[in-house]
mmCIF file of C-alpha atoms in Angstrom:
data_model
loop_
_atom_site.group_PDB
_atom_site.id
_atom_site.type_symbol
_atom_site.label_atom_id
_atom_site.label_comp_id
_atom_site.label_asym_id
_atom_site.label_seq_id
_atom_site.Cartn_x
_atom_site.Cartn_y
_atom_site.Cartn_z
ATOM 1 C CA MET V 1 -19.355 -9.281 -46.719
ATOM 2 C CA ASN V 2 -21.000 -7.680 -43.604
ATOM 3 C CA THR V 3 -20.018 -10.493 -41.598
ATOM 4 C CA PHE V 4 -16.606 -10.785 -42.460
ATOM 5 C CA PHE V 5 -16.300 -6.957 -41.461
ATOM 6 C CA LEU V 6 -17.749 -7.465 -38.408
ATOM 7 C CA LEU V 7 -15.276 -10.440 -37.445
ATOM 8 C CA LEU V 8 -12.523 -8.456 -38.736
ATOM 9 C CA PHE V 9 -13.358 -5.418 -36.823
ATOM 10 C CA SER V 10 -13.974 -7.474 -33.554
ATOM 11 C CA THR V 11 -10.495 -8.702 -33.767
ATOM 12 C CA ILE V 12 -8.715 -5.359 -34.645
ATOM 13 C CA PHE V 13 -10.858 -3.899 -31.927
ATOM 14 C CA THR V 14 -10.048 -6.150 -29.036
ATOM 15 C CA THR V 15 -6.385 -6.623 -29.921
ATOM 16 C CA ALA V 16 -5.916 -2.501 -29.844
ATOM 17 C CA ASP V 17 -8.152 -2.023 -27.286
ATOM 18 C CA TYR V 18 -6.841 -4.764 -24.847
ATOM 19 C CA GLU V 19 -3.674 -3.203 -24.942
ATOM 20 C CA ASN V 20 -5.144 0.343 -23.947
ATOM 21 C CA PHE V 21 -7.002 -1.231 -21.216
ATOM 22 C CA LYS V 22 -3.841 -2.833 -19.689
ATOM 23 C CA GLN V 23 -2.287 0.583 -19.666
ATOM 24 C CA ALA V 24 -5.469 2.292 -18.181
ATOM 25 C CA ILE V 25 -6.000 -0.181 -15.234
ATOM 26 C CA ALA V 26 -3.499 1.867 -12.612
ATOM 27 C CA THR V 27 -3.169 5.379 -14.193
ATOM 28 C CA GLU V 28 -6.929 5.906 -15.687
ATOM 29 C CA PRO V 29 -9.108 3.371 -14.000
ATOM 30 C CA ASP V 30 -12.384 4.850 -15.167
ATOM 31 C CA ARG V 31 -10.975 4.491 -18.908
ATOM 32 C CA ALA V 32 -10.465 0.838 -18.320
ATOM 33 C CA PHE V 33 -13.882 0.416 -16.756
ATOM 34 C CA GLU V 34 -15.414 2.233 -19.850
ATOM 35 C CA ILE V 35 -13.304 -0.456 -22.330
ATOM 36 C CA TYR V 36 -14.705 -3.284 -20.213
ATOM 37 C CA ASN V 37 -18.245 -2.201 -20.260
ATOM 38 C CA ARG V 38 -18.274 -1.467 -23.814
ATOM 39 C CA VAL V 39 -16.243 -4.805 -24.988
ATOM 40 C CA ILE V 40 -17.163 -7.599 -22.417
ATOM 41 C CA SER V 41 -20.172 -8.678 -24.036
ATOM 42 C CA GLU V 42 -18.766 -8.761 -27.448
ATOM 43 C CA PRO V 43 -19.811 -12.399 -28.606
ATOM 44 C CA SER V 44 -16.492 -12.896 -30.759
ATOM 45 C CA LEU V 45 -14.228 -12.491 -27.576
ATOM 46 C CA ASP V 46 -12.536 -15.725 -26.688
ATOM 47 C CA VAL V 47 -12.517 -17.476 -23.299
ATOM 48 C CA LEU V 48 -9.020 -15.923 -22.541
ATOM 49 C CA THR V 49 -9.405 -12.292 -23.661
ATOM 50 C CA ARG V 50 -12.609 -12.434 -21.417
ATOM 51 C CA TYR V 51 -10.759 -13.855 -18.641
ATOM 52 C CA ARG V 52 -7.919 -11.332 -18.782
ATOM 53 C CA LEU V 53 -10.671 -8.417 -18.968
ATOM 54 C CA HIS V 54 -12.265 -9.918 -15.908
ATOM 55 C CA ASN V 55 -9.004 -9.938 -14.040
ATOM 56 C CA GLY V 56 -7.885 -6.961 -15.393
ATOM 57 C CA VAL V 57 -11.061 -4.689 -14.160
ATOM 58 C CA ILE V 58 -10.839 -6.295 -10.747
ATOM 59 C CA GLN V 59 -7.197 -4.841 -10.656
ATOM 60 C CA ALA V 60 -8.411 -1.492 -11.744
ATOM 61 C CA ALA V 61 -11.002 -1.359 -8.732
ATOM 62 C CA THR V 62 -7.946 -1.343 -6.389
ATOM 63 C CA TYR V 63 -7.299 2.123 -7.858
ATOM 64 C CA SER V 64 -10.850 3.302 -7.802
ATOM 65 C CA ASP V 65 -13.963 3.574 -5.488
ATOM 66 C CA ARG V 66 -16.247 1.746 -8.372
ATOM 67 C CA ASN V 67 -17.858 -1.510 -7.141
ATOM 68 C CA GLU V 68 -20.334 -2.671 -10.066
ATOM 69 C CA GLU V 69 -17.482 -3.697 -12.225
ATOM 70 C CA LEU V 70 -15.653 -5.670 -9.612
ATOM 71 C CA LEU V 71 -18.501 -7.456 -8.527
ATOM 72 C CA GLU V 72 -19.480 -8.417 -11.784
ATOM 73 C CA ALA V 73 -16.078 -9.574 -12.732
ATOM 74 C CA VAL V 74 -15.739 -11.723 -9.607
ATOM 75 C CA ALA V 75 -19.141 -13.348 -10.241
ATOM 76 C CA ALA V 76 -18.275 -14.016 -13.877
ATOM 77 C CA LEU V 77 -14.863 -15.730 -13.059
ATOM 78 C CA GLN V 78 -16.861 -18.388 -10.843
ATOM 79 C CA SER V 79 -17.930 -19.808 -14.316
ATOM 80 C CA THR V 80 -16.208 -23.470 -15.082
ATOM 81 C CA GLU V 81 -15.003 -21.890 -18.477
ATOM 82 C CA PHE V 82 -12.284 -20.177 -16.592
ATOM 83 C CA LYS V 83 -11.412 -23.046 -14.290
ATOM 84 C CA ASP V 84 -8.327 -23.945 -16.243
ATOM 85 C CA TYR V 85 -6.929 -20.651 -16.479
ATOM 86 C CA LEU V 86 -7.403 -19.843 -12.610
ATOM 87 C CA LEU V 87 -5.424 -23.152 -11.757
ATOM 88 C CA HIS V 88 -2.211 -21.234 -11.833
ATOM 89 C CA ASP V 89 -3.489 -17.519 -11.287
ATOM 90 C CA GLN V 90 -5.722 -17.758 -8.056
ATOM 91 C CA TYR V 91 -3.175 -15.700 -6.172
ATOM 92 C CA LYS V 92 -3.399 -12.838 -8.353
ATOM 93 C CA LEU V 93 -7.104 -12.847 -8.204
ATOM 94 C CA VAL V 94 -7.494 -13.099 -4.662
ATOM 95 C CA THR V 95 -4.646 -10.555 -4.158
ATOM 96 C CA ASN V 96 -6.467 -8.127 -5.989
ATOM 97 C CA ILE V 97 -9.686 -8.776 -4.351
ATOM 98 C CA GLY V 98 -7.769 -8.109 -1.066
ATOM 99 C CA LEU V 99 -6.223 -4.981 -2.222
ATOM 100 C CA GLY V 100 -9.821 -3.715 -3.368
ATOM 101 C CA TYR V 101 -11.214 -4.432 0.261
ATOM 102 C CA TRP V 102 -7.951 -2.609 1.619
ATOM 103 C CA ARG V 103 -8.649 0.489 -0.573
ATOM 104 C CA ARG V 104 -12.224 0.711 0.952
ATOM 105 C CA LYS V 105 -10.716 0.042 4.346
ATOM 106 C CA GLN V 106 -12.298 -3.294 4.867
ATOM 107 C CA LEU V 107 -9.170 -4.430 6.963
ATOM 108 C CA ASP V 108 -10.199 -7.663 8.109
ATOM 109 C CA SER V 109 -11.235 -8.651 4.965
ATOM 110 C CA ALA V 110 -8.279 -7.703 3.167
ATOM 111 C CA THR V 111 -6.300 -9.268 5.794
ATOM 112 C CA VAL V 112 -7.903 -12.891 5.213
ATOM 113 C CA HIS V 113 -7.816 -12.377 1.339
ATOM 114 C CA LEU V 114 -4.275 -11.669 1.241
ATOM 115 C CA GLN V 115 -3.480 -14.415 3.587
ATOM 116 C CA CYS V 116 -5.152 -16.777 1.277
ATOM 117 C CA ALA V 117 -3.152 -15.398 -1.588
ATOM 118 C CA LEU V 118 -0.051 -16.025 0.507
ATOM 119 C CA ALA V 119 -0.746 -19.612 0.421
ATOM 120 C CA LYS V 120 -1.238 -19.858 -2.881
ATOM 121 C CA THR V 121 2.060 -19.177 -4.295
ATOM 122 C CA ASP V 122 5.558 -20.474 -3.767
ATOM 123 C CA ASP V 123 7.143 -17.607 -5.654
ATOM 124 C CA GLN V 124 9.306 -15.991 -2.893
ATOM 125 C CA ILE V 125 9.032 -12.621 -4.515
ATOM 126 C CA LEU V 126 5.598 -12.552 -4.771
ATOM 127 C CA LYS V 127 5.348 -13.812 -1.219
ATOM 128 C CA MET V 128 7.403 -10.723 -0.246
ATOM 129 C CA VAL V 129 5.218 -8.213 -2.079
ATOM 130 C CA ILE V 130 1.916 -9.689 -0.258
ATOM 131 C CA LYS V 131 3.566 -9.493 2.860
ATOM 132 C CA LEU V 132 4.489 -6.012 2.545
ATOM 133 C CA ASN V 133 1.011 -5.062 2.085
ATOM 134 C CA LEU V 134 -0.115 -7.120 4.651
ATOM 135 C CA SER V 135 2.289 -5.471 7.174
ATOM 136 C CA VAL V 136 0.806 -2.080 6.358
ATOM 137 C CA ILE V 137 -2.786 -3.345 6.894
ATOM 138 C CA PHE V 138 -1.539 -4.720 10.302
ATOM 139 C CA SER V 139 -0.113 -1.536 11.069
ATOM 140 C CA GLU V 140 -3.360 0.270 10.477
ATOM 141 C CA LYS V 141 -5.105 -2.426 12.539
ATOM 142 C CA GLU V 142 -2.501 -1.381 15.110
ATOM 143 C CA GLN V 143 -1.163 -4.744 15.367
ATOM 144 C CA PRO V 144 2.660 -4.001 14.809
ATOM 145 C CA ALA V 145 3.921 -7.138 16.341
ATOM 146 C CA GLN V 146 2.053 -9.179 13.590
ATOM 147 C CA ALA V 147 3.356 -6.887 10.794
ATOM 148 C CA TYR V 148 7.188 -7.236 12.102
ATOM 149 C CA ALA V 149 6.829 -10.909 12.431
ATOM 150 C CA LEU V 150 5.472 -11.268 8.930
ATOM 151 C CA LEU V 151 8.412 -8.910 7.784
ATOM 152 C CA SER V 152 10.807 -10.793 9.482
ATOM 153 C CA GLY V 153 9.859 -13.971 7.997
ATOM 154 C CA VAL V 154 10.812 -12.926 4.531
ATOM 155 C CA GLU V 155 13.349 -14.999 2.650
ATOM 156 C CA PRO V 156 16.237 -12.655 2.235
ATOM 157 C CA THR V 157 17.208 -14.274 -1.284
ATOM 158 C CA ALA V 158 13.928 -13.464 -2.436
ATOM 159 C CA VAL V 159 14.205 -9.716 -1.954
ATOM 160 C CA PRO V 160 15.421 -8.135 -5.321
ATOM 161 C CA GLU V 161 18.104 -5.279 -4.869
ATOM 162 C CA TYR V 162 15.632 -2.650 -5.746
ATOM 163 C CA ALA V 163 13.265 -3.746 -2.867
ATOM 164 C CA LYS V 164 15.651 -4.434 -0.190
ATOM 165 C CA GLY V 165 15.620 -0.609 1.224
ATOM 166 C CA GLU V 166 11.774 -0.422 1.123
ATOM 167 C CA LEU V 167 11.670 -4.023 3.229
ATOM 168 C CA GLN V 168 14.212 -2.336 5.806
ATOM 169 C CA VAL V 169 11.732 0.563 5.870
ATOM 170 C CA ALA V 170 8.824 -1.450 6.433
ATOM 171 C CA LEU V 171 10.389 -3.295 9.378
ATOM 172 C CA GLY V 172 11.646 -0.190 10.781
ATOM 173 C CA ASN V 173 7.954 1.019 10.799
ATOM 174 C CA SER V 174 6.735 -2.013 12.045
ATOM 175 C CA ALA V 175 9.541 -1.723 15.018
ATOM 176 C CA VAL V 176 8.321 2.013 15.597
ATOM 177 C CA ALA V 177 4.783 1.045 16.159
ATOM 178 C CA GLY V 178 5.780 -1.415 18.542
ATOM 179 C CA GLY V 179 7.770 1.132 20.531
ATOM 180 C CA GLU V 180 11.130 -0.746 19.839
ATOM 181 C CA VAL V 181 13.534 2.261 19.134
ATOM 182 C CA GLU V 182 16.934 0.625 18.867
ATOM 183 C CA ARG V 183 15.448 -2.095 16.275
ATOM 184 C CA ALA V 184 13.690 0.984 14.207
ATOM 185 C CA ILE V 185 17.036 2.834 14.128
ATOM 186 C CA ALA V 186 18.919 -0.140 12.929
ATOM 187 C CA HIS V 187 16.529 -1.052 10.069
ATOM 188 C CA TYR V 188 16.404 2.407 9.020
ATOM 189 C CA HIS V 189 20.044 2.693 9.056
ATOM 190 C CA GLU V 190 20.246 -0.346 6.923
ATOM 191 C CA SER V 191 17.851 0.920 4.309
ATOM 192 C CA LEU V 192 19.721 3.967 3.848
ATOM 193 C CA VAL V 193 22.661 1.892 2.721
ATOM 194 C CA TYR V 194 20.632 0.442 -0.019
ATOM 195 C CA PHE V 195 19.063 4.000 -0.907
ATOM 196 C CA LYS V 196 22.483 5.638 -1.114
ATOM 197 C CA GLU V 197 23.606 2.810 -3.303
ATOM 198 C CA GLN V 198 20.400 3.203 -5.642
ATOM 199 C CA ASP V 199 20.757 7.040 -5.494
ATOM 200 C CA LYS V 200 17.202 7.377 -4.241
ATOM 201 C CA ALA V 201 17.082 10.587 -2.658
ATOM 202 C CA ILE V 202 13.466 11.055 -1.823
ATOM 203 C CA PRO V 203 13.200 7.473 0.066
ATOM 204 C CA ARG V 204 16.540 8.465 1.899
ATOM 205 C CA ALA V 205 14.708 11.836 3.126
ATOM 206 C CA ILE V 206 11.745 9.924 4.373
ATOM 207 C CA VAL V 207 13.910 7.691 6.311
ATOM 208 C CA TYR V 208 15.512 10.640 7.982
ATOM 209 C CA LEU V 209 12.024 11.855 8.679
ATOM 210 C CA ASN V 210 11.487 8.688 10.421
ATOM 211 C CA LEU V 211 15.061 8.829 12.201
ATOM 212 C CA LEU V 212 14.400 12.496 13.350
ATOM 213 C CA GLY V 213 12.356 12.025 16.386
ATOM 214 C CA LEU V 214 14.275 8.707 17.271
ATOM 215 C CA TYR V 215 17.735 10.666 17.180
ATOM 216 C CA LEU V 216 15.936 13.065 19.419
ATOM 217 C CA MET V 217 14.718 10.639 21.930
ATOM 218 C CA GLN V 218 18.413 9.081 22.134
ATOM 219 C CA SER V 219 20.095 12.689 22.571
ATOM 220 C CA ASN V 220 21.675 12.184 19.121
ATOM 221 C CA GLU V 221 22.339 15.802 18.099
ATOM 222 C CA GLN V 222 24.573 15.326 15.326
ATOM 223 C CA GLY V 223 22.192 12.547 14.017
ATOM 224 C CA TYR V 224 19.151 15.119 14.549
ATOM 225 C CA GLN V 225 20.870 17.871 12.738
ATOM 226 C CA LEU V 226 21.902 15.694 9.943
ATOM 227 C CA ALA V 227 18.332 14.225 9.355
ATOM 228 C CA LEU V 228 16.877 17.821 9.680
ATOM 229 C CA THR V 229 19.245 18.984 6.906
ATOM 230 C CA GLU V 230 18.213 16.224 4.938
ATOM 231 C CA ILE V 231 14.808 16.719 5.126
ATOM 232 C CA LYS V 232 14.662 20.285 4.670
ATOM 233 C CA SER V 233 16.754 19.818 1.281
ATOM 234 C CA HIS V 234 13.790 18.179 -0.088
ATOM 235 C CA PRO V 235 10.864 20.915 0.102
ATOM 236 C CA GLU V 236 8.568 18.447 -1.668
ATOM 237 C CA LEU V 237 8.720 16.293 1.455
ATOM 238 C CA ALA V 238 9.197 19.209 4.252
ATOM 239 C CA ASN V 239 6.140 21.119 2.937
ATOM 240 C CA THR V 240 3.863 18.110 3.528
ATOM 241 C CA ILE V 241 4.926 17.836 7.163
ATOM 242 C CA THR V 242 4.954 21.444 8.395
ATOM 243 C CA ALA V 243 2.961 20.497 11.779
ATOM 244 C CA TYR V 244 5.567 17.741 12.692
ATOM 245 C CA LEU V 245 8.382 20.002 12.071
ATOM 246 C CA VAL V 246 7.056 22.550 14.474
ATOM 247 C CA TRP V 247 6.508 19.692 16.894
ATOM 248 C CA ILE V 248 9.597 18.069 16.803
ATOM 249 C CA ASP V 249 11.437 21.610 16.877
ATOM 250 C CA MET V 250 9.295 22.377 20.039
ATOM 251 C CA LEU V 251 10.692 19.355 21.439
ATOM 252 C CA HIS V 252 14.233 20.024 20.490
ATOM 253 C CA GLN V 253 14.413 23.653 21.966
ATOM 254 C CA GLY V 254 12.703 22.221 25.182
ATOM 255 C CA ASN V 255 9.575 24.522 24.714
ATOM 256 C CA VAL V 256 6.840 22.191 25.910
ATOM 257 C CA ASP V 257 6.327 24.203 28.950
ATOM 258 C CA LYS V 258 5.498 27.103 26.913
ATOM 259 C CA MET V 259 2.291 25.288 25.835
ATOM 260 C CA ASN V 260 -0.807 24.052 27.598
ATOM 261 C CA THR V 261 -2.398 20.894 27.320
ATOM 262 C CA GLU V 262 -4.938 21.805 24.607
ATOM 263 C CA GLN V 263 -2.298 23.327 22.511
ATOM 264 C CA LEU V 264 0.041 20.451 22.546
ATOM 265 C CA THR V 265 -2.854 18.188 21.888
ATOM 266 C CA ALA V 266 -4.028 20.393 18.801
ATOM 267 C CA LEU V 267 -0.629 20.533 17.466
ATOM 268 C CA ALA V 268 0.068 16.784 17.727
ATOM 269 C CA ASN V 269 -2.930 15.915 16.182
ATOM 270 C CA LYS V 270 -2.049 18.161 13.348
ATOM 271 C CA ALA V 271 0.969 16.143 12.913
ATOM 272 C CA THR V 272 -0.881 12.709 12.864
ATOM 273 C CA GLN V 273 -2.759 14.039 9.998
ATOM 274 C CA GLU V 274 0.636 14.094 8.093
ATOM 275 C CA GLY V 275 1.333 10.445 8.830
ATOM 276 C CA MET V 276 3.489 10.828 11.728
ATOM 277 C CA PHE V 277 0.916 8.964 14.218
ATOM 278 C CA ASP V 278 3.324 5.867 15.430
ATOM 279 C CA HIS V 279 6.038 8.488 15.814
ATOM 280 C CA LEU V 280 4.160 10.787 17.990
ATOM 281 C CA LYS V 281 2.709 8.119 20.030
ATOM 282 C CA LEU V 282 6.154 7.021 20.697
ATOM 283 C CA GLN V 283 7.462 10.620 21.591
ATOM 284 C CA ILE V 284 4.479 11.442 23.835
ATOM 285 C CA SER V 285 5.494 8.237 25.804
ATOM 286 C CA HIS V 286 8.925 8.705 26.007
ATOM 287 C CA PHE V 287 8.862 12.500 26.892
ATOM 288 C CA LYS V 288 6.000 12.124 29.148
ATOM 289 C CA LEU V 289 3.969 14.809 27.294
ATOM 290 C CA PRO V 290 0.606 15.946 28.614
ATOM 291 C CA VAL V 291 -1.281 15.264 25.383
ATOM 292 C CA ALA V 292 -4.779 14.713 26.022
ATOM 293 C CA TYR V 293 -5.532 12.280 23.100
ATOM 294 C CA LEU V 294 -4.343 11.426 19.815
ATOM 295 C CA GLU V 295 -6.073 10.645 16.762
ATOM 296 C CA PRO V 296 -5.040 8.017 14.063
ATOM 297 C CA ARG V 297 -4.809 9.670 10.675
ATOM 298 C CA LYS V 298 -8.311 10.092 9.197
ATOM 299 C CA LEU V 299 -8.884 7.539 6.304
ATOM 300 C CA GLN V 300 -11.065 9.050 3.534
ATOM 301 C CA VAL V 301 -13.321 6.206 2.508
ATOM 302 C CA SER V 302 -15.765 7.156 -0.142
ATOM 303 C CA ALA V 303 -16.770 3.799 -1.728
ATOM 304 C CA THR V 304 -19.641 1.788 -0.711
ATOM 305 C CA PRO V 305 -18.332 -1.334 1.368
ATOM 306 C CA LEU V 306 -17.864 -4.524 -0.663
ATOM 307 C CA PRO V 307 -19.613 -7.580 0.246
ATOM 308 C CA LYS V 308 -17.755 -9.883 2.509
ATOM 309 C CA LEU V 309 -15.968 -13.315 1.376
ATOM 310 C CA LEU V 310 -16.159 -12.217 -2.247
ATOM 311 C CA GLY V 311 -12.884 -15.032 -2.753
ATOM 312 C CA LYS V 312 -14.682 -17.590 -0.847
ATOM 313 C CA GLN V 313 -14.879 -19.881 -3.945
ATOM 314 C CA TRP V 314 -10.944 -19.756 -4.133
ATOM 315 C CA CYS V 315 -10.025 -19.841 -0.551
ATOM 316 C CA ASP V 316 -10.100 -22.556 2.039
ATOM 317 C CA ASN V 317 -9.807 -20.160 4.776
ATOM 318 C CA LEU V 318 -13.026 -18.163 4.286
#
């Protein structure tokens, strides 16, 4: 009777807790770790459940700075007992390892793992998602040409309607980073068409934020005022870019001469910390502003770096 009770308890426990585990991965990763640590050694767990738990905890580590469970799960999945499951799922595993590196700002390791994942799936939608992630990493590595080339290679028929606007924004961002004003505006304008159709107000406001300085550089006063109105109509956005709005107003009013190099540099660098580095770099070059230096946005990384080549067993390029 005791044995029966334990087996019954384990079955109920793993079914219910696995659902809780899945729900916690992105929203409460610490709870996912707790469930994983509590159940992973349960002798009654079948191979498939353990496989899913290992994969899930690796995904949870893309939302958390904890390394211990990720490393344990990666080591466990190298066992031959999971080989059949990994025949079709390697891209998921390697993608999550790559995203784990990205969270920890190990950008080179993130790049090679996501490139590996890209080669492991023929699903065009999955390829698009991986390419979007890679493009941001290339931008963080200050390699905008690679980011733009990657996104330009996305198969148009693979892009679902809900993602078409985001793809155009990513292309526009890469064009800005590469100093291509006309191309950036074209992509941003196309994204606005999709966001208007989908009634996405905040994404539209963010696009207008991206367009604000570009309109100023083109002396497009009507576009500038429209963009500024759209931005200010969303305080939840405007309140996060206060330094940039002061900066852009200074340029618009022609008050650059009222600030010395030290003041301009300080204001510009406050704005970069609001996520506007590439736009500021473009404006400083275009208007030939006497800014002494420009620092990229400071990335807060609290996690211990992961060992390199965690996905080596599944990737021929590592």
